[in-house]
Structure formats: structure tokens, C-alpha cells
mmCIF file of C-alpha atoms in Angstrom:
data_model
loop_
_atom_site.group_PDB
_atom_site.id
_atom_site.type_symbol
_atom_site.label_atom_id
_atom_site.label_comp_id
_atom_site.label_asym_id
_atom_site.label_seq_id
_atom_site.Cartn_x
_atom_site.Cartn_y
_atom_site.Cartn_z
ATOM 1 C CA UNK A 493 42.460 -5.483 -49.778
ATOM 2 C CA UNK A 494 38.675 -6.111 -49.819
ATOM 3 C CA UNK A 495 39.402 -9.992 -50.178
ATOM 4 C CA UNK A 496 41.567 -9.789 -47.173
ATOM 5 C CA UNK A 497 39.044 -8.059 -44.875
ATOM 6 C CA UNK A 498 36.314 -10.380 -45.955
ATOM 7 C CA UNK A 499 38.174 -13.385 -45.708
ATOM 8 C CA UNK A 500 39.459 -11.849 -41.898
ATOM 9 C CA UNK A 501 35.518 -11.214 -41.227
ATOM 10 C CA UNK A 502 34.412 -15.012 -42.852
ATOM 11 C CA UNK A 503 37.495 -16.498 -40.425
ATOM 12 C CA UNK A 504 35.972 -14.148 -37.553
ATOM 13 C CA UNK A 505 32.710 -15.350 -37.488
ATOM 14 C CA UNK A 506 33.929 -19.408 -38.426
ATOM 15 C CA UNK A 507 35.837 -18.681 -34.945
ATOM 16 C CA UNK A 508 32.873 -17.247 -32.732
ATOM 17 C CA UNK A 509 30.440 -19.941 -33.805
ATOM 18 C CA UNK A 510 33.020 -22.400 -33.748
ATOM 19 C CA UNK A 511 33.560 -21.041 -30.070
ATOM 20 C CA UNK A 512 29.384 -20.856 -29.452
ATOM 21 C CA UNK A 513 29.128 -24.442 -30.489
ATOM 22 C CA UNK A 514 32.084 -25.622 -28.393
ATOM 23 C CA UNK A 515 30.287 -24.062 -25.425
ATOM 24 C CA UNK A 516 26.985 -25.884 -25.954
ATOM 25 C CA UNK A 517 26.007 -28.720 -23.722
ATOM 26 C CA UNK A 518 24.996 -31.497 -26.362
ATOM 27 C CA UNK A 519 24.406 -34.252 -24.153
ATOM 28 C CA UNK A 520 20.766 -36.079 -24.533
ATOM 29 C CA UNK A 521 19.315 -35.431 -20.838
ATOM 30 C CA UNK A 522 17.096 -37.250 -18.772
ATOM 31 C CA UNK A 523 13.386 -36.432 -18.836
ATOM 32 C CA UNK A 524 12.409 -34.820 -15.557
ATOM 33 C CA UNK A 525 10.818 -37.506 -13.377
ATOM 34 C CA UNK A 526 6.897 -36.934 -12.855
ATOM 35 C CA UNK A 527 5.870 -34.861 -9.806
ATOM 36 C CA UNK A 528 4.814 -37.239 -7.515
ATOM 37 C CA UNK A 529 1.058 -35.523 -6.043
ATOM 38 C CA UNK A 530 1.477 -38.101 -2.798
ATOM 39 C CA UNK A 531 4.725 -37.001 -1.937
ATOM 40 C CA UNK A 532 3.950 -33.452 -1.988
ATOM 41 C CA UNK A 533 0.835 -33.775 -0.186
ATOM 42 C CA UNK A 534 2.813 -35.614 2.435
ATOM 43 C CA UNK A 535 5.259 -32.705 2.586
ATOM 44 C CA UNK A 536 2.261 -30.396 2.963
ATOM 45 C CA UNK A 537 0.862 -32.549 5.733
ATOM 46 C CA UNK A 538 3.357 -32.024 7.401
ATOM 47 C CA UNK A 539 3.771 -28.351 7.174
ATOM 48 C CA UNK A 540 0.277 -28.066 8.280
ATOM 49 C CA UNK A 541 0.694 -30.192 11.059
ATOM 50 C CA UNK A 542 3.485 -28.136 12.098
ATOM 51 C CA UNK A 543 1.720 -25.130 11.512
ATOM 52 C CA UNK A 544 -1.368 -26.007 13.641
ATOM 53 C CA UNK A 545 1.305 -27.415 16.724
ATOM 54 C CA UNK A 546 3.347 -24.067 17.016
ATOM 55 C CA UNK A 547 -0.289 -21.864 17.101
ATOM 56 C CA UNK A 548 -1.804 -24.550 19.381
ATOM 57 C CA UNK A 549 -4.934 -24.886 16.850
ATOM 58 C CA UNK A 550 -7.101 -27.867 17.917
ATOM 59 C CA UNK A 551 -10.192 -28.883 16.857
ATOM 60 C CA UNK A 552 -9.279 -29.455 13.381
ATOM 61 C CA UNK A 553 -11.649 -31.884 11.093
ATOM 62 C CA UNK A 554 -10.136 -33.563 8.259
ATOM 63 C CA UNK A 555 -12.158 -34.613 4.855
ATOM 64 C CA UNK A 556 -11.448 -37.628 2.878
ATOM 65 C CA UNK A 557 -9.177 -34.886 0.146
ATOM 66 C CA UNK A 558 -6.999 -34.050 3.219
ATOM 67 C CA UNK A 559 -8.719 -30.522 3.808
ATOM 68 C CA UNK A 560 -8.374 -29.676 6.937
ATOM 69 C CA UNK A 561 -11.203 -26.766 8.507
ATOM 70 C CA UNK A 562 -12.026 -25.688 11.651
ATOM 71 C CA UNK A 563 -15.331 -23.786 12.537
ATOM 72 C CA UNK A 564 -14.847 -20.486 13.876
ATOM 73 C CA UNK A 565 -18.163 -19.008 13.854
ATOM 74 C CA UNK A 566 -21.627 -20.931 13.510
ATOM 75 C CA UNK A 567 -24.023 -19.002 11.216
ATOM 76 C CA UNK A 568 -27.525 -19.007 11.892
ATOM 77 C CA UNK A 569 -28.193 -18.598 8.224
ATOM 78 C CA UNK A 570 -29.465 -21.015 5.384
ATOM 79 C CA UNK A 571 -27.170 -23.114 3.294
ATOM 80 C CA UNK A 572 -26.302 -22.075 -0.272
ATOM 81 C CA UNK A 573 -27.850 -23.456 -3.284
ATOM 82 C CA UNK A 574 -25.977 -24.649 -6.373
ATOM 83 C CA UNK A 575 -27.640 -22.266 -8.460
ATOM 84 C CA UNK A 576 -26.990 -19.309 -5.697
ATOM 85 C CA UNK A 577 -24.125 -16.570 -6.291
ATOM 86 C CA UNK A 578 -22.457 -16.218 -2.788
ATOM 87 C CA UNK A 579 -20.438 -13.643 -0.840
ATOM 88 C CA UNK A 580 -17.106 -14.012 1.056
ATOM 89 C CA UNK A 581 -14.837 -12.419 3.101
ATOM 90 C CA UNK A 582 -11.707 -13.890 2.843
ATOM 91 C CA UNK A 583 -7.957 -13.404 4.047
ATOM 92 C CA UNK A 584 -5.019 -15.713 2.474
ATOM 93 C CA UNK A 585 -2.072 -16.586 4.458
ATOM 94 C CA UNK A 586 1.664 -18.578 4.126
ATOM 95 C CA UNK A 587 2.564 -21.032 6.115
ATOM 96 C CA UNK A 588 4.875 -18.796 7.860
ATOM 97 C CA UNK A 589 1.663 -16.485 8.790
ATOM 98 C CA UNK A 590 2.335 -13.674 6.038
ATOM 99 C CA UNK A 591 -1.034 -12.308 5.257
ATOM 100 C CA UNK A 592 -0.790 -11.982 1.552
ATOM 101 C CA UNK A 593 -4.467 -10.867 0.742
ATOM 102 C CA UNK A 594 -7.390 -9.918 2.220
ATOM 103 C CA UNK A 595 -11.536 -8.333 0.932
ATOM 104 C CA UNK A 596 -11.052 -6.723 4.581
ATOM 105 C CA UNK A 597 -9.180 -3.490 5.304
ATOM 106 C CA UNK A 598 -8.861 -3.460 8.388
ATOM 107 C CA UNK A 599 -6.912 -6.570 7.879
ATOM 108 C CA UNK A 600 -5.377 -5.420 5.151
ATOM 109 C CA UNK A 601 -4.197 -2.360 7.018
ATOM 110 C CA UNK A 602 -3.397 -4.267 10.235
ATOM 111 C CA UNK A 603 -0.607 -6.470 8.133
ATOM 112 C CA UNK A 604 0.412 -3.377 5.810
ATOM 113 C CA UNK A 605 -0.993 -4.799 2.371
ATOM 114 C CA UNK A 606 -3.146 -2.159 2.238
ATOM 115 C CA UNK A 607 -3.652 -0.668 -1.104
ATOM 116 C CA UNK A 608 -5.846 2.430 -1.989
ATOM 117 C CA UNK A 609 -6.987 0.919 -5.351
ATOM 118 C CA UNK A 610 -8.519 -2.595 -4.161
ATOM 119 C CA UNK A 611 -11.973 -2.492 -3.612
ATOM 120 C CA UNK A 612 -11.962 -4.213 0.055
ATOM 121 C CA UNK A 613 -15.672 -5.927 -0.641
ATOM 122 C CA UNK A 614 -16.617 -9.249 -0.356
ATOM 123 C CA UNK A 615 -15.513 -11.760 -3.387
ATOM 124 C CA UNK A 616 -18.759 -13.392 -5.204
ATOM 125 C CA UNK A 617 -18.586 -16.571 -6.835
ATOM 126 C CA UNK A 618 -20.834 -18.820 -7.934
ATOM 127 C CA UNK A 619 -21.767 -21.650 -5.526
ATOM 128 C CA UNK A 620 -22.755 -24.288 -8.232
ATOM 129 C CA UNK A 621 -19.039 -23.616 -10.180
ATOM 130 C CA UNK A 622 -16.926 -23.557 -7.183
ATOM 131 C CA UNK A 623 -14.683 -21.425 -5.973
ATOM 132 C CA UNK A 624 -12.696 -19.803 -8.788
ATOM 133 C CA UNK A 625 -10.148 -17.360 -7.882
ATOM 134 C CA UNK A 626 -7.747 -15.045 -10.276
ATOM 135 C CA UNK A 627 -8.464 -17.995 -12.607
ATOM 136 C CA UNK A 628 -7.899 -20.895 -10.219
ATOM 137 C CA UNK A 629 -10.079 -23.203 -9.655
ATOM 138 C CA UNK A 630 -9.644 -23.571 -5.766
ATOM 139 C CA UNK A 631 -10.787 -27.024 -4.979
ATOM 140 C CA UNK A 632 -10.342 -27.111 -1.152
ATOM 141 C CA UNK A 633 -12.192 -23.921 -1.409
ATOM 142 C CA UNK A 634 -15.184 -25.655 -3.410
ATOM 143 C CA UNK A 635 -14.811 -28.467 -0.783
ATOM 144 C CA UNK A 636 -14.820 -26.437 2.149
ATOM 145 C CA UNK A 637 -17.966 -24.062 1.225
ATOM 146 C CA UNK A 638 -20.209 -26.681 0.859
ATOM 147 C CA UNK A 639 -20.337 -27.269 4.688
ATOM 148 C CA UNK A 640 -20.324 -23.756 5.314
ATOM 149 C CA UNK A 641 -23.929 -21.233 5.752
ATOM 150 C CA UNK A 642 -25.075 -17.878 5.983
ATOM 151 C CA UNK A 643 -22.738 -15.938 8.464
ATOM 152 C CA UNK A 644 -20.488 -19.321 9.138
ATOM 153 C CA UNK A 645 -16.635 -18.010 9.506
ATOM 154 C CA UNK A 646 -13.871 -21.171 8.544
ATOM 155 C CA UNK A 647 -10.480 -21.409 8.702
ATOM 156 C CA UNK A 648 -9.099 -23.893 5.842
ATOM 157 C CA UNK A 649 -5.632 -25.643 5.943
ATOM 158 C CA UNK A 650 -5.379 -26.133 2.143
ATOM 159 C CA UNK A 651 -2.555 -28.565 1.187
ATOM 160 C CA UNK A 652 -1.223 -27.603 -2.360
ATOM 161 C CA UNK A 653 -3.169 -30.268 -4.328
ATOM 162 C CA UNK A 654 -6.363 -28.234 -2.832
ATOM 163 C CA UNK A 655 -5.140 -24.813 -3.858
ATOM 164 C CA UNK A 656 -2.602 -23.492 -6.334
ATOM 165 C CA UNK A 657 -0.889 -26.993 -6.600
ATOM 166 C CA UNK A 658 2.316 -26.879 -8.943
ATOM 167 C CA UNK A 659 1.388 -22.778 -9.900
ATOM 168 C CA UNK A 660 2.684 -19.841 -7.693
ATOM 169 C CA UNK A 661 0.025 -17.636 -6.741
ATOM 170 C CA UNK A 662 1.809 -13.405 -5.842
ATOM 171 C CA UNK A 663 3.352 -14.367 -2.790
ATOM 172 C CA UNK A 664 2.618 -18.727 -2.419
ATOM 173 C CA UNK A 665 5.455 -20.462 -4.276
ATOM 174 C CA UNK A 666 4.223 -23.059 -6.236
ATOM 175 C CA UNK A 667 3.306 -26.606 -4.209
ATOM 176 C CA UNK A 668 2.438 -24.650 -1.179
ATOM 177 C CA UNK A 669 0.110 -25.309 1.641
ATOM 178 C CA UNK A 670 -1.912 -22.067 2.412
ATOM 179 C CA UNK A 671 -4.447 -20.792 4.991
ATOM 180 C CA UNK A 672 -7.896 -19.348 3.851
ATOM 181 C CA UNK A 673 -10.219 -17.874 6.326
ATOM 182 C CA UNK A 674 -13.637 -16.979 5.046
ATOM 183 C CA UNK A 675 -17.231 -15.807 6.031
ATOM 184 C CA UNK A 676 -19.675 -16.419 4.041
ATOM 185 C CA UNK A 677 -21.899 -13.008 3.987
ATOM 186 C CA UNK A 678 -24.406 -12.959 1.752
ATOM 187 C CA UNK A 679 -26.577 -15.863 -0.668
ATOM 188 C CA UNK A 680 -28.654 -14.834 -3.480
#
């Protein structure tokens, strides 16, 4: 009786990996092409472009990276120094216009993101490292404060190569354009 029940367990399990196996894709597959940085930033061109048409934004200036800024308030204030920690305001938007974080509350309450345990104060960084956010090195960020000053307020059009590239960041999907306003308020 025992050999019977182990030879009826030994046949059981020969069936289910037999069946397992059978149900495995074996077949050798293609490498996944490289992700072309060109054609993504021409896909976030274009988004931006978009973007800036429907909201009738003009007076856009484009660097040599493809950052795109516009001044909206001219500081009277010194430049920053590489060695200088500096101060921000800042509010992060989609494409589609979804304010997904903010150092204000009063924007943060405006777009319901408030949350009673952020601390709504300005984000530091500093100036000589760039812009480093949750652990991202923002480069259109880096880019864009150095033409900024004391009390300067910018808009940035970041194509994805500029911010979170190929990584989602909360509520960007990865290879996203986004939209980063900031005010620089304090150097030190």
C-alpha cells in the first residue's frame, strides 16, 4: 500500500512538472533594442511644443541641451556662487497640468496635494553640486539655475533627458517631459 501511494505521489509530481515545463516559453528572445535618447527627446519636443501652443506661452528661450525657460520674475538680487547653498520654491507639474508637488501651500492646497506632514519650506541645495532632488540629479534644473538670481522666478520645460529620463518620479512616468517653476529665495 505505501509503494502504491508513493509511486501515485512520484507519478503526481512527474505530471505537474512535466505540465510546468510544457508551459514554459523556451524560445531564445531578442535583446531589447537600445533606447534611442534622440527619439525620445524628439517625442518630448513635441509634447512641449504642444504644451506651450494650447496655454499660449511665448517668450520661451531655448539652450543648446533643449531646455526650454521663460523668465517670470527678474530678481534684483546677486547671482549664486558655486560654493553657495541656495533656496527654492518650487512646484512640479505633468504635461497635462497636474500639479504633483509643491514647497508652497497655498499651492499645494489650491490643487488638493496638500498634506499636513510636509514641511511647505523652501528646498536647499547646493549651487556648486546641482540640483539634486529625492536622489536625482536634475540636470535641466542645474542648467536652468545658473542663469537664475536672488528673487528671479522661472518656469522650465524640462524634456525627459533633463529630468527623470528613463525613471518614474510619484506621479511622472518614466521618459516624461515635466514643468518646474522655481524662485530662487535665499543664497548663503
Amino acid at each position: 500500500m505505501v509503494f502504491r501511494v508513493r509511486t501515485a505521489a512520484v507519478i503526481l509530481f512527474v505530471a505537474i512538472l512535466a505540465a510546468s515545463l510544457a508551459s514554459c516559453d523556451l524560445s531564445v528572445n531578442e535583446p531589447d533594442p537600445v533606447f534611442d535618447v534622440e527619439a525620445q527627446y524628439k517625442k518630448d519636443s513635441i509634447a512641449i511644443d504642444e504644451y506651450l501652443a494650447k496655454y499660449g506661452i511665448e517668450g520661451v528661450q531655448t539652450t543648446e541641451s533643449g531646455l526650454r525657460y521663460k523668465v517670470l520674475e527678474e530678481g534684483s538680487g546677486p547671482a549664486p556662487n558655486k560654493n553657495d547653498i541656495v533656496s527654492v520654491h518650487f512646484t512640479i507639474s505633468r504635461m497635462d497640468s497636474a500639479v504633483i508637488e509643491t514647497t508652497l501651500k497655498d499651492v499645494a492646497i489650491r490643487y488638493n496635494i496638500y498634506d499636513t506632514v510636509f514641511a511647505y519650506v523652501p528646498y536647499k541645495f547646493n549651487f556648486g553640486a546641482g540640483f539634486v532632488f529625492s536622489g536625482f540629479q536634475v540636470a535641466g534644473l542645474k542648467e536652468g539655475s545658473r542663469v537664475m538670481k536672488l528673487n528671479d522666478r522661472f518656469v522650465f520645460y524640462l524634456p525627459s533627458k533633463l529630468a527623470f529620463g528613463q525613471v518614474a518620479y510619484g506621479q511622472i512616468p518614466a521618459n516624461s517631459p515635466s514643468v518646474w517653476e522655481l524662485k530662487m529665495v535665499q543664497i548663503r
